[in-house]
Amino acid sequence: MIEPVLRLPKALHVRITPVREEKSIMSSTATNVVLVHGAFVDGSGWQGVYDLLKRDGYRVSVVQNPTLTLEGDAEATRLILDRQDGPTVLVGHSYGGAVISEAGNHPRVSALVYVTAFMPDKGESVQTLIPDPSSGAPVPPIVPLADGFLVLERDKFHGAFAGDLPAEQAAFMADSQVPWGVGAVGGVVTDAAWRTKPSWYLVATEDQTIPPQAQRAMSERAGSTVVEAAGSHAIYISQPEAVATLIKQAAAGS
């Protein structure tokens, strides 16, 4: 069941099509932020971003999505969104971008922020957006575990995921990985929220997991407001100021 994931598709199936839908924007500035982590990690990596936003008066919640299936992770996110008391910025890192694309149609969501993240359209999954190694793009060192779960190779985790973090911190992250379910990798988005909600995107130009050119293609297709920063796939940990600044821009609708 996991062989197609490990072999990787032959192309980056990002269809650049115009977004014709009028994107809705809530009238109030958002003061709520919900953070969604990606694969192989948990929500604790958001602490730097959390601390900066809390300092500036935002109400911040962190989703601990189990990364077993896309729908399960979207439902975990909706549970947190249900608790918000007003307009909310929904933020996703990496695979978390697929989660917020699915869950972001929640009426509380006023804006979407993608942090070096996947942006699947309707009918797409993370699996269909993983690039072909023949394109020259870096290939994440994903390896299978038993019973339909994936992890990153421990010895390659630092370079692939967290190249701008200290080696000791990257080693801890590698040894505390949350296995990624193939049901999450292959989970298909049913109604992409970025089609109707305004979106912002942080491109990490040194990312060795999601190639920067793929990040640019996805964000361009969505008509996102894009900023770029030199950082690894773990830029949400290594550069929390850059991430928090973009979230605050999205909250203000600017």
CSV table of C-alpha atoms in Angstrom, one decimal:
chain,number,residue,atom,x,y,z
A,1,MET,CA,0.0,0.0,0.0
A,2,ILE,CA,2.9,2.4,0.6
A,3,GLU,CA,5.0,1.6,-2.4
A,4,PRO,CA,3.5,4.4,-4.6
A,5,VAL,CA,4.3,6.9,-1.9
A,6,LEU,CA,7.9,5.8,-1.6
A,7,ARG,CA,8.4,5.7,-5.4
A,8,LEU,CA,7.0,9.2,-5.8
A,9,PRO,CA,4.9,10.4,-8.7
A,10,LYS,CA,6.5,11.4,-12.0
A,11,ALA,CA,5.5,15.0,-11.9
A,12,LEU,CA,4.5,17.8,-9.6
A,13,HIS,CA,0.8,17.9,-10.4
A,14,VAL,CA,0.3,21.6,-9.6
A,15,ARG,CA,-2.2,22.8,-12.2
A,16,ILE,CA,-1.9,26.6,-12.4
A,17,THR,CA,-5.4,27.7,-13.0
A,18,PRO,CA,-7.0,31.0,-12.3
A,19,VAL,CA,-8.9,31.4,-9.0
A,20,ARG,CA,-12.1,33.0,-10.2
A,21,GLU,CA,-14.0,32.7,-6.9
A,22,GLU,CA,-14.5,36.0,-5.0
A,23,LYS,CA,-12.6,35.5,-1.8
A,24,SER,CA,-14.5,36.4,1.4
A,25,ILE,CA,-12.9,38.6,4.1
A,26,MET,CA,-14.5,39.1,7.5
A,27,SER,CA,-14.9,42.7,8.4
A,28,SER,CA,-13.2,42.5,11.8
A,29,THR,CA,-9.5,42.2,12.4
A,30,ALA,CA,-8.7,38.7,13.6
A,31,THR,CA,-7.4,38.3,17.1
A,32,ASN,CA,-7.5,34.5,17.2
A,33,VAL,CA,-4.9,32.2,15.7
A,34,VAL,CA,-5.0,28.5,15.3
A,35,LEU,CA,-1.7,26.7,14.5
A,36,VAL,CA,-1.6,23.3,12.7
A,37,HIS,CA,1.6,21.2,12.6
A,38,GLY,CA,2.8,19.0,9.8
A,39,ALA,CA,4.0,15.4,9.5
A,40,PHE,CA,6.6,13.8,11.8
A,41,VAL,CA,6.3,16.5,14.5
A,42,ASP,CA,3.8,17.7,17.1
A,43,GLY,CA,2.4,21.0,18.1
A,44,SER,CA,5.3,21.9,20.5
A,45,GLY,CA,7.4,23.2,17.6
A,46,TRP,CA,5.0,26.2,17.4
A,47,GLN,CA,6.1,27.5,20.9
A,48,GLY,CA,8.3,30.3,19.5
A,49,VAL,CA,5.5,31.6,17.3
A,50,TYR,CA,3.0,31.1,20.0
A,51,ASP,CA,5.0,33.2,22.5
A,52,LEU,CA,5.4,36.1,20.1
A,53,LEU,CA,1.7,36.2,19.2
A,54,LYS,CA,0.6,35.9,22.8
A,55,ARG,CA,2.9,38.8,23.7
A,56,ASP,CA,1.1,40.9,21.1
A,57,GLY,CA,-2.3,40.1,22.5
A,58,TYR,CA,-3.5,37.3,20.2
A,59,ARG,CA,-5.5,34.3,21.5
A,60,VAL,CA,-3.5,31.3,20.2
A,61,SER,CA,-4.5,27.7,20.0
A,62,VAL,CA,-2.4,24.8,18.8
A,63,VAL,CA,-4.0,21.7,17.2
A,64,GLN,CA,-2.4,18.4,18.1
A,65,ASN,CA,-3.5,16.6,15.0
A,66,PRO,CA,-2.6,12.9,15.0
A,67,THR,CA,-1.6,12.8,11.3
A,68,LEU,CA,-3.3,9.4,10.8
A,69,THR,CA,-5.8,10.5,8.1
A,70,LEU,CA,-6.5,13.9,6.5
A,71,GLU,CA,-10.1,13.8,7.5
A,72,GLY,CA,-9.3,13.0,11.1
A,73,ASP,CA,-6.8,15.9,11.2
A,74,ALA,CA,-9.3,18.2,9.6
A,75,GLU,CA,-11.9,17.2,12.2
A,76,ALA,CA,-9.3,17.8,15.0
A,77,THR,CA,-8.8,21.2,13.6
A,78,ARG,CA,-12.5,22.0,13.4
A,79,LEU,CA,-12.9,21.1,17.1
A,80,ILE,CA,-10.5,23.9,17.9
A,81,LEU,CA,-12.0,26.3,15.5
A,82,ASP,CA,-15.4,25.7,17.1
A,83,ARG,CA,-14.0,27.1,20.3
A,84,GLN,CA,-12.9,30.4,18.8
A,85,ASP,CA,-15.0,33.5,19.6
A,86,GLY,CA,-14.4,35.5,16.4
A,87,PRO,CA,-12.5,35.8,13.2
A,88,THR,CA,-9.5,33.4,13.2
A,89,VAL,CA,-6.3,33.0,11.2
A,90,LEU,CA,-5.7,29.3,10.5
A,91,VAL,CA,-2.0,28.5,10.0
A,92,GLY,CA,-0.5,25.3,8.6
A,93,HIS,CA,3.1,24.1,8.2
A,94,SER,CA,4.1,21.4,5.7
A,95,TYR,CA,1.4,18.7,5.6
A,96,GLY,CA,-0.6,21.0,7.8
A,97,GLY,CA,-1.3,23.0,4.7
A,98,ALA,CA,-3.4,20.2,3.4
A,99,VAL,CA,-5.2,20.1,6.7
A,100,ILE,CA,-6.1,23.8,6.7
A,101,SER,CA,-7.1,23.6,3.0
A,102,GLU,CA,-9.7,21.0,4.1
A,103,ALA,CA,-10.7,22.5,7.4
A,104,GLY,CA,-10.4,26.2,6.5
A,105,ASN,CA,-13.9,26.5,5.1
A,106,HIS,CA,-15.0,26.7,8.8
A,107,PRO,CA,-17.0,29.9,9.2
A,108,ARG,CA,-14.7,31.2,11.9
A,109,VAL,CA,-11.7,31.3,9.5
A,110,SER,CA,-11.0,34.7,8.1
A,111,ALA,CA,-7.6,34.0,6.6
A,112,LEU,CA,-5.2,31.1,5.8
A,113,VAL,CA,-1.4,31.2,6.3
A,114,TYR,CA,0.7,28.5,4.7
A,115,VAL,CA,4.3,28.1,6.1
A,116,THR,CA,6.4,26.2,3.5
A,117,ALA,CA,3.3,24.0,3.2
A,118,PHE,CA,1.3,21.9,0.7
A,119,MET,CA,-1.7,23.6,-0.9
A,120,PRO,CA,-3.8,20.9,-2.5
A,121,ASP,CA,-6.7,21.8,-4.6
A,122,LYS,CA,-10.0,19.8,-4.7
A,123,GLY,CA,-9.2,16.2,-5.6
A,124,GLU,CA,-5.5,16.5,-4.8
A,125,SER,CA,-3.5,15.1,-1.9
A,126,VAL,CA,0.0,15.6,-0.6
A,127,GLN,CA,1.0,12.4,-2.4
A,128,THR,CA,0.0,14.0,-5.8
A,129,LEU,CA,2.1,17.1,-5.0
A,130,ILE,CA,5.3,15.3,-4.0
A,131,PRO,CA,7.9,16.2,-6.7
A,132,ASP,CA,9.7,13.8,-9.0
A,133,PRO,CA,13.3,13.1,-8.1
A,134,SER,CA,14.2,13.4,-11.8
A,135,SER,CA,13.3,17.1,-11.7
A,136,GLY,CA,16.5,17.8,-9.7
A,137,ALA,CA,14.5,18.8,-6.6
A,138,PRO,CA,15.5,17.3,-3.2
A,139,VAL,CA,13.6,14.2,-2.2
A,140,PRO,CA,12.6,13.8,1.4
A,141,PRO,CA,14.2,10.6,2.9
A,142,ILE,CA,10.9,9.0,3.8
A,143,VAL,CA,11.0,5.4,4.9
A,144,PRO,CA,8.2,3.0,5.8
A,145,LEU,CA,7.4,1.5,9.2
A,146,ALA,CA,5.0,-1.4,9.7
A,147,ASP,CA,1.3,-1.1,9.3
A,148,GLY,CA,1.1,1.8,6.9
A,149,PHE,CA,3.2,4.5,8.6
A,150,LEU,CA,6.1,6.6,7.4
A,151,VAL,CA,9.0,8.4,9.1
A,152,LEU,CA,12.1,10.4,7.9
A,153,GLU,CA,15.4,8.6,8.1
A,154,ARG,CA,17.0,9.5,11.4
A,155,ASP,CA,20.4,10.1,10.1
A,156,LYS,CA,19.1,12.4,7.3
A,157,PHE,CA,16.5,14.2,9.3
A,158,HIS,CA,18.8,17.2,10.1
A,159,GLY,CA,19.6,18.0,6.5
A,160,ALA,CA,16.2,17.3,5.1
A,161,PHE,CA,14.0,18.9,7.7
A,162,ALA,CA,15.9,21.1,10.0
A,163,GLY,CA,19.1,22.3,8.4
A,164,ASP,CA,19.2,25.6,10.2
A,165,LEU,CA,18.6,24.2,13.7
A,166,PRO,CA,21.4,23.0,16.0
A,167,ALA,CA,22.4,19.4,15.5
A,168,GLU,CA,21.3,18.4,19.0
A,169,GLN,CA,17.8,19.9,18.5
A,170,ALA,CA,17.4,18.2,15.2
A,171,ALA,CA,18.5,14.8,16.7
A,172,PHE,CA,15.9,15.1,19.4
A,173,MET,CA,13.2,15.9,16.7
A,174,ALA,CA,14.4,12.9,14.7
A,175,ASP,CA,14.2,10.6,17.7
A,176,SER,CA,10.7,11.9,18.7
A,177,GLN,CA,9.1,11.7,15.3
A,178,VAL,CA,5.3,11.1,15.1
A,179,PRO,CA,4.8,8.4,12.4
A,180,TRP,CA,2.8,9.7,9.4
A,181,GLY,CA,-0.1,7.6,8.3
A,182,VAL,CA,-0.4,6.8,4.6
A,183,GLY,CA,-4.1,7.8,5.0
A,184,ALA,CA,-2.9,11.3,5.7
A,185,VAL,CA,-0.4,11.3,2.8
A,186,GLY,CA,-3.0,10.2,0.3
A,187,GLY,CA,-6.0,12.0,1.9
A,188,VAL,CA,-7.8,14.0,-0.9
A,189,VAL,CA,-9.0,17.5,-0.3
A,190,THR,CA,-12.8,17.8,-0.9
A,191,ASP,CA,-13.1,21.6,-1.1
A,192,ALA,CA,-10.0,23.7,-1.0
A,193,ALA,CA,-10.5,26.6,1.4
A,194,TRP,CA,-8.0,28.8,-0.3
A,195,ARG,CA,-10.4,29.1,-3.3
A,196,THR,CA,-12.7,31.3,-1.2
A,197,LYS,CA,-10.5,32.5,1.7
A,198,PRO,CA,-7.6,34.9,1.4
A,199,SER,CA,-4.2,33.3,1.9
A,200,TRP,CA,-0.7,34.2,2.8
A,201,TYR,CA,2.4,32.0,2.1
A,202,LEU,CA,5.9,31.9,3.5
A,203,VAL,CA,8.4,30.4,1.1
A,204,ALA,CA,11.4,28.9,2.8
A,205,THR,CA,14.1,29.3,0.2
A,206,GLU,CA,16.5,26.7,1.7
A,207,ASP,CA,13.8,24.0,2.2
A,208,GLN,CA,15.0,20.5,1.4
A,209,THR,CA,11.6,18.8,1.9
A,210,ILE,CA,9.2,20.9,-0.2
A,211,PRO,CA,11.2,22.5,-3.0
A,212,PRO,CA,10.9,26.3,-3.1
A,213,GLN,CA,9.8,26.1,-6.8
A,214,ALA,CA,6.9,23.9,-5.7
A,215,GLN,CA,6.0,26.3,-2.9
A,216,ARG,CA,6.0,29.2,-5.4
A,217,ALA,CA,3.9,27.3,-7.9
A,218,MET,CA,1.3,26.4,-5.3
A,219,SER,CA,1.1,29.9,-3.8
A,220,GLU,CA,0.9,31.5,-7.2
A,221,ARG,CA,-2.0,29.2,-8.2
A,222,ALA,CA,-3.8,30.2,-5.1
A,223,GLY,CA,-3.2,33.9,-5.5
A,224,SER,CA,-1.6,34.1,-2.1
A,225,THR,CA,0.3,37.1,-0.7
A,226,VAL,CA,3.8,35.7,-0.6
A,227,VAL,CA,6.9,36.5,1.3
A,228,GLU,CA,10.2,34.6,1.2
A,229,ALA,CA,12.8,33.9,3.8
A,230,ALA,CA,16.1,32.0,3.8
A,231,GLY,CA,15.4,29.0,6.0
A,232,SER,CA,14.9,25.3,6.2
A,233,HIS,CA,11.6,23.3,6.3
A,234,ALA,CA,11.7,23.9,10.1
A,235,ILE,CA,11.6,27.7,9.6
A,236,TYR,CA,8.6,27.9,11.9
A,237,ILE,CA,11.0,26.9,14.7
A,238,SER,CA,14.2,28.6,13.5
A,239,GLN,CA,12.6,31.9,12.5
A,240,PRO,CA,9.5,32.4,14.6
A,241,GLU,CA,9.6,36.2,14.1
A,242,ALA,CA,9.2,35.8,10.3
A,243,VAL,CA,6.2,33.5,10.8
A,244,ALA,CA,4.6,35.6,13.4
A,245,THR,CA,4.9,38.7,11.3
A,246,LEU,CA,3.2,37.1,8.4
A,247,ILE,CA,0.4,35.8,10.6
A,248,LYS,CA,-0.1,39.3,12.0
A,249,GLN,CA,-0.4,40.6,8.4
A,250,ALA,CA,-3.0,38.0,7.6
A,251,ALA,CA,-4.9,38.9,10.8
A,252,ALA,CA,-5.0,42.5,9.8
A,253,GLY,CA,-5.9,41.6,6.2
A,254,SER,CA,-2.9,43.5,4.8
